[in-house]
Coordinates of C-alpha atoms in Angstrom, one line a residue:
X1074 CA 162.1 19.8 171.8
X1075 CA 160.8 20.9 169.0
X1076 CA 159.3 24.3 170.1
X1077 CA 163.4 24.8 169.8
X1078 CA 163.7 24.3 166.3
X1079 CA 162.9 24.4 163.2
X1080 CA 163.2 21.3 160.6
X1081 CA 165.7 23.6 158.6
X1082 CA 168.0 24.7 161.6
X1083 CA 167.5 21.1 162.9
X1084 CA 169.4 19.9 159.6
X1085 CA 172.3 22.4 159.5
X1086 CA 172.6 21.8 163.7
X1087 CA 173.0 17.8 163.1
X1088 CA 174.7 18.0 160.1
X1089 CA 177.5 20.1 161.4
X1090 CA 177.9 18.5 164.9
X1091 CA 178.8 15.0 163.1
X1092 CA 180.9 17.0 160.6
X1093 CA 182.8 18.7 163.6
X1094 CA 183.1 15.5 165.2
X1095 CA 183.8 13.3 162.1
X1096 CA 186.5 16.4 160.8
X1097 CA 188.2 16.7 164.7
X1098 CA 188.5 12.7 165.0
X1099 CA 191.1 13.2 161.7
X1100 CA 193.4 15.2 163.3
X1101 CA 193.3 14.8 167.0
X1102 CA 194.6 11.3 167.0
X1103 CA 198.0 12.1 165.8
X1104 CA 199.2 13.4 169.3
X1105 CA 197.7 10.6 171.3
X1106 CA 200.0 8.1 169.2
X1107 CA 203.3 8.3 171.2
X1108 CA 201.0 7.8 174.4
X1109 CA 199.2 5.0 172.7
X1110 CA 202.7 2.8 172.2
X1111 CA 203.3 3.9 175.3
X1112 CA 200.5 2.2 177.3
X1113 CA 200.2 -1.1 174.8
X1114 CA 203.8 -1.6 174.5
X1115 CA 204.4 -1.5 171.0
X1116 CA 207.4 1.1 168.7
X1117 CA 206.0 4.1 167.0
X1118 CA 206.3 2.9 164.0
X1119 CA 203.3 -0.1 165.1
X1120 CA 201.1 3.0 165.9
X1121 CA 200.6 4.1 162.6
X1122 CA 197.9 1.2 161.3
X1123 CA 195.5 3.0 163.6
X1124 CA 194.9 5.7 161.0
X1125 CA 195.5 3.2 158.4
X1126 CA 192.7 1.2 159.2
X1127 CA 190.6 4.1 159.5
X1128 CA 191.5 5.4 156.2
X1129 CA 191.6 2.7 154.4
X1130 CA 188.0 1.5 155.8
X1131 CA 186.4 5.0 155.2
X1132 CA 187.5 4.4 151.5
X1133 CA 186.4 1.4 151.1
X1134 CA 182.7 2.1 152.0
X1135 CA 182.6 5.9 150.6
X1136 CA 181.4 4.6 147.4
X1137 CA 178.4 3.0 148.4
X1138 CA 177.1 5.6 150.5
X1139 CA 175.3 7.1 147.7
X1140 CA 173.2 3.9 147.0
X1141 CA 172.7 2.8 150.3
X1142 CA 171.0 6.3 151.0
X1143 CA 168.8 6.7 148.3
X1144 CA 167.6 3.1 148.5
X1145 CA 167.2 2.8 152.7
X1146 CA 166.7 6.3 153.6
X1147 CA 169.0 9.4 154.0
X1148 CA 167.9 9.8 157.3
X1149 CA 168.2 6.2 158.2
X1150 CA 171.4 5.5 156.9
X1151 CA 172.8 9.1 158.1
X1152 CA 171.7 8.0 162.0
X1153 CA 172.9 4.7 161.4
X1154 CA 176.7 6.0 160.4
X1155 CA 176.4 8.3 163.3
X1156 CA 175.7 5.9 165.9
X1157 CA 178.2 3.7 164.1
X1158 CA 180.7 6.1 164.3
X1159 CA 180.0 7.2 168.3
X1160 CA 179.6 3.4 169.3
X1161 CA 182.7 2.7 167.8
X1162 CA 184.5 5.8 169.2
X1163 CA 183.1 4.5 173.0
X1164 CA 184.8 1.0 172.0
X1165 CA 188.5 2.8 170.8
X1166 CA 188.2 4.4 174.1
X1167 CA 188.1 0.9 176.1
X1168 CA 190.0 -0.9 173.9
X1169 CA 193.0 -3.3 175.6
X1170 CA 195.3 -3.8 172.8
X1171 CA 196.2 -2.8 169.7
X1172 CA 194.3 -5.5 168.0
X1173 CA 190.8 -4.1 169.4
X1174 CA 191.7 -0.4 169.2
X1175 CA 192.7 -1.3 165.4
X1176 CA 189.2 -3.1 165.1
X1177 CA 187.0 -0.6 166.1
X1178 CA 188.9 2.2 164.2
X1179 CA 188.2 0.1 161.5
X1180 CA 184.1 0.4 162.1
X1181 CA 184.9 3.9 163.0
X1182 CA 185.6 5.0 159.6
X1183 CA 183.0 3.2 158.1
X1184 CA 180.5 5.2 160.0
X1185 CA 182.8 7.9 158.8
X1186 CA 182.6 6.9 155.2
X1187 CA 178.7 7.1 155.1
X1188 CA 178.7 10.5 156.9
X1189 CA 179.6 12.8 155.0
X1190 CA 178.1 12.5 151.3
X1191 CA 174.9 11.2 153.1
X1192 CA 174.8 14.0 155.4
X1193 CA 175.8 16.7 152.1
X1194 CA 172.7 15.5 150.4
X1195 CA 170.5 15.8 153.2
X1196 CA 171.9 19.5 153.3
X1197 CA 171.5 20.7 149.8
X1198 CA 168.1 18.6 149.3
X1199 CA 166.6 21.3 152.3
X1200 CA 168.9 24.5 151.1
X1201 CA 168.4 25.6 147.5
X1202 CA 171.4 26.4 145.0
X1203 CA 170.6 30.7 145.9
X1204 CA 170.7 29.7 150.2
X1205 CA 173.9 28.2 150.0
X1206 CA 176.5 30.9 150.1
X1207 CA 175.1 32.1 153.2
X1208 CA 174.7 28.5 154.7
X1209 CA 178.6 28.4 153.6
X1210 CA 179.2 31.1 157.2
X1211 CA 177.9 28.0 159.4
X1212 CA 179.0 24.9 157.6
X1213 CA 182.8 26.0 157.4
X1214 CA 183.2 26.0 161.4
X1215 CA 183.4 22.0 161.1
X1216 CA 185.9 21.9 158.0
X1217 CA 188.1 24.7 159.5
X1218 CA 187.7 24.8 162.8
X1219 CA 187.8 20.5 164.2
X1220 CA 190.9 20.5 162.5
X1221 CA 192.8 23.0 163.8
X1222 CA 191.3 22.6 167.4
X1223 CA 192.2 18.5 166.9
X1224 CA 196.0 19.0 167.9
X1225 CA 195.3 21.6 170.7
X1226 CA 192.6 19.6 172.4
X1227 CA 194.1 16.1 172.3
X1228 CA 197.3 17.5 174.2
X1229 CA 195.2 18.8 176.8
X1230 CA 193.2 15.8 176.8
X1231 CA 196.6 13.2 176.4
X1232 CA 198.4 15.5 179.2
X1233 CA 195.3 16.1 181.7
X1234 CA 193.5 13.0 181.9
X1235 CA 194.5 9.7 179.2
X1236 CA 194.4 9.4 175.5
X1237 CA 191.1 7.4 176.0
X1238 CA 189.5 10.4 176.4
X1239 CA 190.1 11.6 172.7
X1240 CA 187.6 9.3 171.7
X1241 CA 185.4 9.4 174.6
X1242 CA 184.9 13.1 173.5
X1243 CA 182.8 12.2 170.7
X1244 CA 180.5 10.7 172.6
X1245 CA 178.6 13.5 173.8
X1246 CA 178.9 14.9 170.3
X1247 CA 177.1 11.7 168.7
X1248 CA 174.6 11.5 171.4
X1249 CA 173.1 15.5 171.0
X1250 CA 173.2 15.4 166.9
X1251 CA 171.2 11.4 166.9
X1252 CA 168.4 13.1 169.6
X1253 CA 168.0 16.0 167.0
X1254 CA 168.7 14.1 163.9
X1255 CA 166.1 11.3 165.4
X1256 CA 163.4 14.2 166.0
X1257 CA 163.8 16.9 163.2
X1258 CA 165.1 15.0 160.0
X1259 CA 163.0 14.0 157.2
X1260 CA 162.9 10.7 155.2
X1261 CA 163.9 10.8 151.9
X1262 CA 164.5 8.0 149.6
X1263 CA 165.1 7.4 145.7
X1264 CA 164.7 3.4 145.1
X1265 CA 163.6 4.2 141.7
X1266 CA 166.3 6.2 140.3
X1267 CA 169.1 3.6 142.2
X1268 CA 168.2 -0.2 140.4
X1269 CA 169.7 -3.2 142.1
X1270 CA 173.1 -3.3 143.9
X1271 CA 175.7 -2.8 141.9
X1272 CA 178.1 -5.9 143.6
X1273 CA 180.5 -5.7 140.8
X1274 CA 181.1 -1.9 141.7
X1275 CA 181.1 -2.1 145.4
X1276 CA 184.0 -5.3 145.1
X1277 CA 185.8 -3.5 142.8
X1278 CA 185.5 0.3 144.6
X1279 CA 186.3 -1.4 147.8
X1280 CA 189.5 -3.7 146.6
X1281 CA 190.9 -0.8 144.2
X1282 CA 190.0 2.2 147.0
X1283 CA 191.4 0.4 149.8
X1284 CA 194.3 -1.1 148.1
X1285 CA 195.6 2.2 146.5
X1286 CA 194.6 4.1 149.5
X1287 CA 197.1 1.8 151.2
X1288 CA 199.8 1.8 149.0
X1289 CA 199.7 6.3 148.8
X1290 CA 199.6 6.4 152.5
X1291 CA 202.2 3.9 153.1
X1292 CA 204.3 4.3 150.1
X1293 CA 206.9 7.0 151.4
X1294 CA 207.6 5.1 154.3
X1295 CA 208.4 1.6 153.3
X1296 CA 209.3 2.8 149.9
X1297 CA 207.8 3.3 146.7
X1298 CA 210.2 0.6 145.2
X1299 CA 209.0 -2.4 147.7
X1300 CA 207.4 -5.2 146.5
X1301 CA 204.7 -4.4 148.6
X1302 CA 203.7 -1.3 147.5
X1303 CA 204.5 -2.0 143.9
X1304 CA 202.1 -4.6 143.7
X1305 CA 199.1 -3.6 146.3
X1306 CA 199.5 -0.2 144.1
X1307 CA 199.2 -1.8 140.8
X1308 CA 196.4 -4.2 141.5
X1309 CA 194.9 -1.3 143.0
X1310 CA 194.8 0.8 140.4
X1311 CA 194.2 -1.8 138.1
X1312 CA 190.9 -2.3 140.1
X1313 CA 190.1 1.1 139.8
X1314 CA 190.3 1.2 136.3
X1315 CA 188.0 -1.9 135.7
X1316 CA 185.8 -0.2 138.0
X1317 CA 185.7 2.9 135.8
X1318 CA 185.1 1.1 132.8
X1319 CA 182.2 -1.4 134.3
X1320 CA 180.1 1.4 136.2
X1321 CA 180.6 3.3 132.6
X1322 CA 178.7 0.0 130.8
X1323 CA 175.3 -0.2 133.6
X1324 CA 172.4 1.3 133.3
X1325 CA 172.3 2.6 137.4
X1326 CA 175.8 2.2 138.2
X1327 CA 177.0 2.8 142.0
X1328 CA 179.0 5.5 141.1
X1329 CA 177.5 7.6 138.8
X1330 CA 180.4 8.6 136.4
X1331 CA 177.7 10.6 134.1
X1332 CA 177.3 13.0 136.5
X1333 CA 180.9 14.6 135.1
X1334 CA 179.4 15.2 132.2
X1335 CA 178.1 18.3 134.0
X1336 CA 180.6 21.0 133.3
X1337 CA 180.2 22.9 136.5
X1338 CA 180.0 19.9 138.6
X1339 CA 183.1 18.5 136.3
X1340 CA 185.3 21.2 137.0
X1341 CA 184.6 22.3 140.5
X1342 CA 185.0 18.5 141.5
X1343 CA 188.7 19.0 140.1
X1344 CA 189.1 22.4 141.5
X1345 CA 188.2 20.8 144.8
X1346 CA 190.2 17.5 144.3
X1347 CA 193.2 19.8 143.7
X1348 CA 192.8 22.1 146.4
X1349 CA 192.3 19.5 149.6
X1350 CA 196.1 17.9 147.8
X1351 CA 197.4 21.3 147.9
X1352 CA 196.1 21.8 151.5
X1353 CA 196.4 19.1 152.6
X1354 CA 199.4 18.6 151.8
X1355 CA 201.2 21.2 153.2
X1356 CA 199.2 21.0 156.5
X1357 CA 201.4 17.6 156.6
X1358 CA 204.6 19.3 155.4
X1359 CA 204.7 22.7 157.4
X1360 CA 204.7 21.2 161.0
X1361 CA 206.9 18.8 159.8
X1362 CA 209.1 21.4 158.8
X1363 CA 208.6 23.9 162.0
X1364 CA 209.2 21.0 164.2
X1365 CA 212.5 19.5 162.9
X1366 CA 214.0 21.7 160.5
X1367 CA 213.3 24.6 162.8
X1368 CA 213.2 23.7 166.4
X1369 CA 209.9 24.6 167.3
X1370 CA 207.8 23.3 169.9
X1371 CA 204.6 21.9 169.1
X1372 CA 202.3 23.9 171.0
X1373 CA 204.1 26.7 168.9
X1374 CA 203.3 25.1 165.8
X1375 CA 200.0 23.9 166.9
X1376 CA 198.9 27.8 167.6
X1377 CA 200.8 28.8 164.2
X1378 CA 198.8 27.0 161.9
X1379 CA 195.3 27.2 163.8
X1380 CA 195.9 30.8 161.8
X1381 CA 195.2 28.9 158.9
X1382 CA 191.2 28.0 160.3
X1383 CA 190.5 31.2 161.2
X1384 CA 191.4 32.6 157.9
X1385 CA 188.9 29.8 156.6
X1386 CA 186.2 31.5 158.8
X1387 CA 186.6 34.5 158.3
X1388 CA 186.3 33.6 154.3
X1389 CA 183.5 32.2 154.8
X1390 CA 182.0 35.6 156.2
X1391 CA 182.7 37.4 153.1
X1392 CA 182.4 34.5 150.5
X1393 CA 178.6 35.2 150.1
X1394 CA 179.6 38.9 149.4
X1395 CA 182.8 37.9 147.4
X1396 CA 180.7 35.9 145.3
X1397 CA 178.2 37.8 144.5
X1398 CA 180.3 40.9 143.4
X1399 CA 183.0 39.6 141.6
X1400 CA 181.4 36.0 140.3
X1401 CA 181.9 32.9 140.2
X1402 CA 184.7 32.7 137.8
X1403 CA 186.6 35.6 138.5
X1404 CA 186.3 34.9 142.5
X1405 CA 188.0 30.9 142.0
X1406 CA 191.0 32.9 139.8
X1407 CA 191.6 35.7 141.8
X1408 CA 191.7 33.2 145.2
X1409 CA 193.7 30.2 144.0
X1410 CA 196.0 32.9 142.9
X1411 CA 196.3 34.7 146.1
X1412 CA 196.7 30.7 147.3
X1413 CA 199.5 30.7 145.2
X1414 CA 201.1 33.4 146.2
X1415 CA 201.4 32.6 149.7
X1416 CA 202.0 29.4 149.8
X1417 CA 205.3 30.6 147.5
X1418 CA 206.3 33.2 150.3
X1419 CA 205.3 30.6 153.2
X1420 CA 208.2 28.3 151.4
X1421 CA 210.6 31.0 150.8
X1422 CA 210.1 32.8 154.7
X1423 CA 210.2 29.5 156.4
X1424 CA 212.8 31.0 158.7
X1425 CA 211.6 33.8 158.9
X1426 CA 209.7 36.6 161.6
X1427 CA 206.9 33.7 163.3
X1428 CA 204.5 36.3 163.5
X1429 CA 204.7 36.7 159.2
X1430 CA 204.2 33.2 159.2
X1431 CA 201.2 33.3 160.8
X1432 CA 199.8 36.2 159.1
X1433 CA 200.6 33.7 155.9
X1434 CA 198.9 30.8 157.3
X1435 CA 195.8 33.4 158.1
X1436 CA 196.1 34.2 153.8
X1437 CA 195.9 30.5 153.5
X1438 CA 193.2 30.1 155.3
X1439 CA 191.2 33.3 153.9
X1440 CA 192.3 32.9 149.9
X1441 CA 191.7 29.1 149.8
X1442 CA 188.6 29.6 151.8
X1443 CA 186.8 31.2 149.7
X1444 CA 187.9 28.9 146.6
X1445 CA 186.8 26.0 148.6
X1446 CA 183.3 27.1 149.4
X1447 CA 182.4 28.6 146.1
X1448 CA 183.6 25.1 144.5
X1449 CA 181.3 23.6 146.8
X1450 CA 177.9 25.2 146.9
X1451 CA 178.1 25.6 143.0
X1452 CA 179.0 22.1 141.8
X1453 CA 175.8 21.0 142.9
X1454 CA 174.0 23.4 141.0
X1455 CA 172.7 21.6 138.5
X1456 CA 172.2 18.3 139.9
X1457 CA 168.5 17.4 140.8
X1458 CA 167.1 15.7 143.8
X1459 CA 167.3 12.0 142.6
X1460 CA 171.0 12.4 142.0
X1461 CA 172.1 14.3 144.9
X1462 CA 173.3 11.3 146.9
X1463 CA 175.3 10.1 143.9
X1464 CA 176.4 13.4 143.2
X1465 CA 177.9 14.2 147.0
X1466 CA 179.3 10.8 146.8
X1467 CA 181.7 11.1 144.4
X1468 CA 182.5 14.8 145.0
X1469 CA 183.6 13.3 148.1
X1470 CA 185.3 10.8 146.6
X1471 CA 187.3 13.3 144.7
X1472 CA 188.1 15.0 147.6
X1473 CA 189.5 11.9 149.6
X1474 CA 191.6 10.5 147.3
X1475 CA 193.1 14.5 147.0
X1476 CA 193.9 14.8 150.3
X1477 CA 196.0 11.1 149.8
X1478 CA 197.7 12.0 146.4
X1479 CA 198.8 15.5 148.5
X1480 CA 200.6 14.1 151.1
X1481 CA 201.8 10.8 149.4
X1482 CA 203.4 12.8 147.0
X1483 CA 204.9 14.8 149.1
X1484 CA 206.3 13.0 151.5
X1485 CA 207.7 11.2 149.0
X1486 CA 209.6 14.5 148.1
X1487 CA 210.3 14.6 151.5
X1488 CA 212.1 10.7 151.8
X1489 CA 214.3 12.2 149.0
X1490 CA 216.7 12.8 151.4
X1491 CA 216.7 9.5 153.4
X1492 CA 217.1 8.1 149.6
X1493 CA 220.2 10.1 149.3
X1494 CA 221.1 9.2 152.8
X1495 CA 220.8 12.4 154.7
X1496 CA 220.6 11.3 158.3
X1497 CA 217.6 14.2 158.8
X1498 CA 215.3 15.8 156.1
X1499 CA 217.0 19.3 155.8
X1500 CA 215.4 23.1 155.2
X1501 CA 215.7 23.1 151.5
X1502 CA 214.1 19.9 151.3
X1503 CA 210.7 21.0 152.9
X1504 CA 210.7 24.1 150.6
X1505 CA 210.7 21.8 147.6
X1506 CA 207.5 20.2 149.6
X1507 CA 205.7 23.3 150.2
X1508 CA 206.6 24.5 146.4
X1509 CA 204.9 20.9 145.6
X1510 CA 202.1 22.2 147.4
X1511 CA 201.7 25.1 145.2
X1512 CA 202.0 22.9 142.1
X1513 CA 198.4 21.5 143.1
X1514 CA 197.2 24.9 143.1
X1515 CA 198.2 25.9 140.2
X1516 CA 196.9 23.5 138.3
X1517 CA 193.6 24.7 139.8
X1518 CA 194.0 28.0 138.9
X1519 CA 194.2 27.1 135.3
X1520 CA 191.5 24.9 135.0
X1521 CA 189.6 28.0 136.9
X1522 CA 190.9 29.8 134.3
X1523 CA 189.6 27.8 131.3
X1524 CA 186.4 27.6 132.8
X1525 CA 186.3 31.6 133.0
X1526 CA 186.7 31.9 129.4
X1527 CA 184.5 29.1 128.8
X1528 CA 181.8 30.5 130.4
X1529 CA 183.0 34.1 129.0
X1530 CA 181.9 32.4 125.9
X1531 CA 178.5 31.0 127.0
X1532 CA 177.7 34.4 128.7
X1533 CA 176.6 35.9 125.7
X1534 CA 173.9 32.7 124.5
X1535 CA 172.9 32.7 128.4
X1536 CA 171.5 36.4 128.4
X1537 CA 169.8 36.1 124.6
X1538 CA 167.9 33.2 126.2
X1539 CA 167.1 35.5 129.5
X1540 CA 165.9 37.8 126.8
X1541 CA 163.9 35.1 124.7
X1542 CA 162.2 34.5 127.7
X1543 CA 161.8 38.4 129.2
X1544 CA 159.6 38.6 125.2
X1545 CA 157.9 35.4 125.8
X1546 CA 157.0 36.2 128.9
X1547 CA 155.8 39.9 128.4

């Protein structure tokens, strides 16, 4: 096999195979939920703790990720999530009830959990800080395109042959990135740079992630005012704050809060963080919105916003280019505010022409594209080696609890009208959504625009140190 490859190919092939499969497993379980109470029996509303488990399992083991793959082995601990995740994807697809489908969700997002940061440092340890806008072209087919394809797939899949097969479709996915991973991956550990296991982290990350994770998701259906969420949401963040304040007091803490002391790895985390809320949020909102405000069919919706991924490709085509000619700063700016923009017009033409709709999803898509990716390739730019796995760990961190605050908030704005006692959530009530949406993106676009005149202001001591060193040199 290896006459086939390359160790560096080998690593962006693996990596983005679990990505795809990992990214696609987020979205396409949503359809196969009516058919899933269907065959066990059980109301819709029963259906829904098989994403919670999965969420709330993925956050609780996020955290550690970091540690466990400096100390055992990126490449050990990457192959071990990724059989974790397959296995457990081959054990959803037999399961018999909604105990055992609930279960090995559960060990599904823990592979899930390990994945991603693990497999990010493994990616930027082999790509230096100058390869990765190009690398950007490849790596966004998993984070655009498995999403978008989720929904379209698992109908075919649900209609054609059983929901068990939107599981069973990672298998063959798994299977080809462990016998690559297995042969063309290299070791890499850091057992110096992590210390011991930091216990009183990991029990306070994994009670305070999970239990706030919980009481986001879950909040704007039973109600933010329930005992239930009002207490598994304060003890929660409670947690999370003790947590904050004891990994700030050890000397090689779990979750490296230092590392924000970086100001480029500081403020493209947030960038980021504020981004996947925006998008993700109104990736929750719009089909909502299409399908019930609007009377659209699904498939309808479903081919509406895939527009949205191939705008995201197609960013990622010119992002290298983009990047390069207009700069880091000015690129984030110029993109969240094209963002902006359409996700204003997206809210204010919901009616409207479908085909302008799509061409606005598309803008989505290419604008926020480009934002994402340069956020991502240059936050690590000044992290070393040793602290990569840290590093990717809580960017991801960051970017999962996003994606929760983005939709918990606004489907809260969405149960506004059930609080008022509207018998359905109306037009004008979706806008506000989407205009929520935007909020997140424009508080982006002013912390993009603080770090532009930030580094407007550093420019100047940057080039008389180039110069320093041209004399020195010469």
């Amino acid at each position: 096999m290896k006459q086939y490859f390359n160790a560096r190919v080998a690593v962006v092939i693996v990596y983005v195979l679990a990505m795809f499969m990992s990214a696609l497993d987020s979205t396409i379980v949503n359809v196969a939920l009516p058919a899933i109470g269907e065959a066990f029996d059980v109301p819709p509303s029963a259906t829904g703790t098989i994403n919670i488990g999965y969420l709330v399992s993925l956050a609780m083991f996020l955290p550690a990720a970091g540690w466990f793959g400096d100390r055992f082995g990126t490449k050990r601990v990457f192959l071990a999530a990724l059989a974790l995740f397959t296995i457990a994807s081959a054990l959803c697809g037999i399961a018999h009830n909604m105990f055992t489908l609930n279960l090995f969700r559960i060990l599904q997002g823990i592979g899930a959990g390990f994945l991603t940061p693990v497999g990010m440092a493994i990616l930027f340890r082999t790509f230096t800080h100058e390869e990765r806008p190009k690398l950007s072209r490849i790596l966004i087919i998993p984070i655009a395109l498995a999403p978008a394809l989720g929904p379209v797939i698992g109908g075919l899949l649900v209609d054609v042959l059983s929901w068990r097969w939107i599981f069973y479709i990672n298998i063959p996915i798994g299977i080809l990135a462990l016998v690559i991973g297995k042969v063309y991956l290299q070791e890499h550990l850091e057992k110096a740079a992590v210390g011991n296991f930091d216990y009183k982290g990991f029990l306070l990350s994994l009670s305070g992630f999970s239990m706030s994770i919980y009481a986001f998701t879950e909040g704007a259906i039973k109600g933010w005012t329930s005992p239930e969420i009002l207490i598994t949401g304060l003890v929660g963040i409670s947690f999370m704050i003790a947590l904050v304040l004891v990994e700030l007091r050890i000397d090689k803490p779990m979750i490296n809060l230092s590392l924000l002391k970086d100001p480029m790895f500081r403020i493209m985390s947030l960038i980021s963080l504020c981004s996947a809320a925006g998008l993700l949020g109104m990736l929750y909102v719009f089909p909502l919105m299409y399908q019930n405000a609007l009377n659209v069919s699904a498939l309808h919706t479903g081919l509406t916003t895939f527009l949205e991924a191939l705008g995201l490709m197609a960013a990622s085509q010119i992002m290298p280019w983009t990047l390069k000619r207009l700069g880091l700063e000015r690129l984030l700016v110029f993109s969240l505010l094209g963002t902006i923009i359409v996700f204003i017009l997206i809210a204010l033409s919901a009616s409207s022409n479908p085909w302008l709709l799509r061409v606005l999803m598309f803008g989505i898509g290419f604008f926020l594209g480009q934002t994402v990716g340069a956020a991502q390739i240059s936050a690590f730019k000044h992290i070393d080696s040793a602290s990569m796995s840290r590093a990717t760990t809580l960017f991801n961190m960051q970017n999962r609890l996003g994606s929760v605050l983005g939709v918990a908030i606004l489907s809260s704005v969405l149960g506004a009208s059930d609080a008022a006692g509207a018998e359905h959530i109306g037009l004008l009530n979706y806008q506000y959504a989407l205009f929520g949406a935007a909020l997140f993106l424009i508080i982006a676009w002013v912390i993009a625009i603080r770090f532009k005149e930030t580094a407007d202001k550093l420019n100047p001591r940057i080039h008389l140190d180039e110069v320093e060193r041209g004399k020195q040199s010469g």
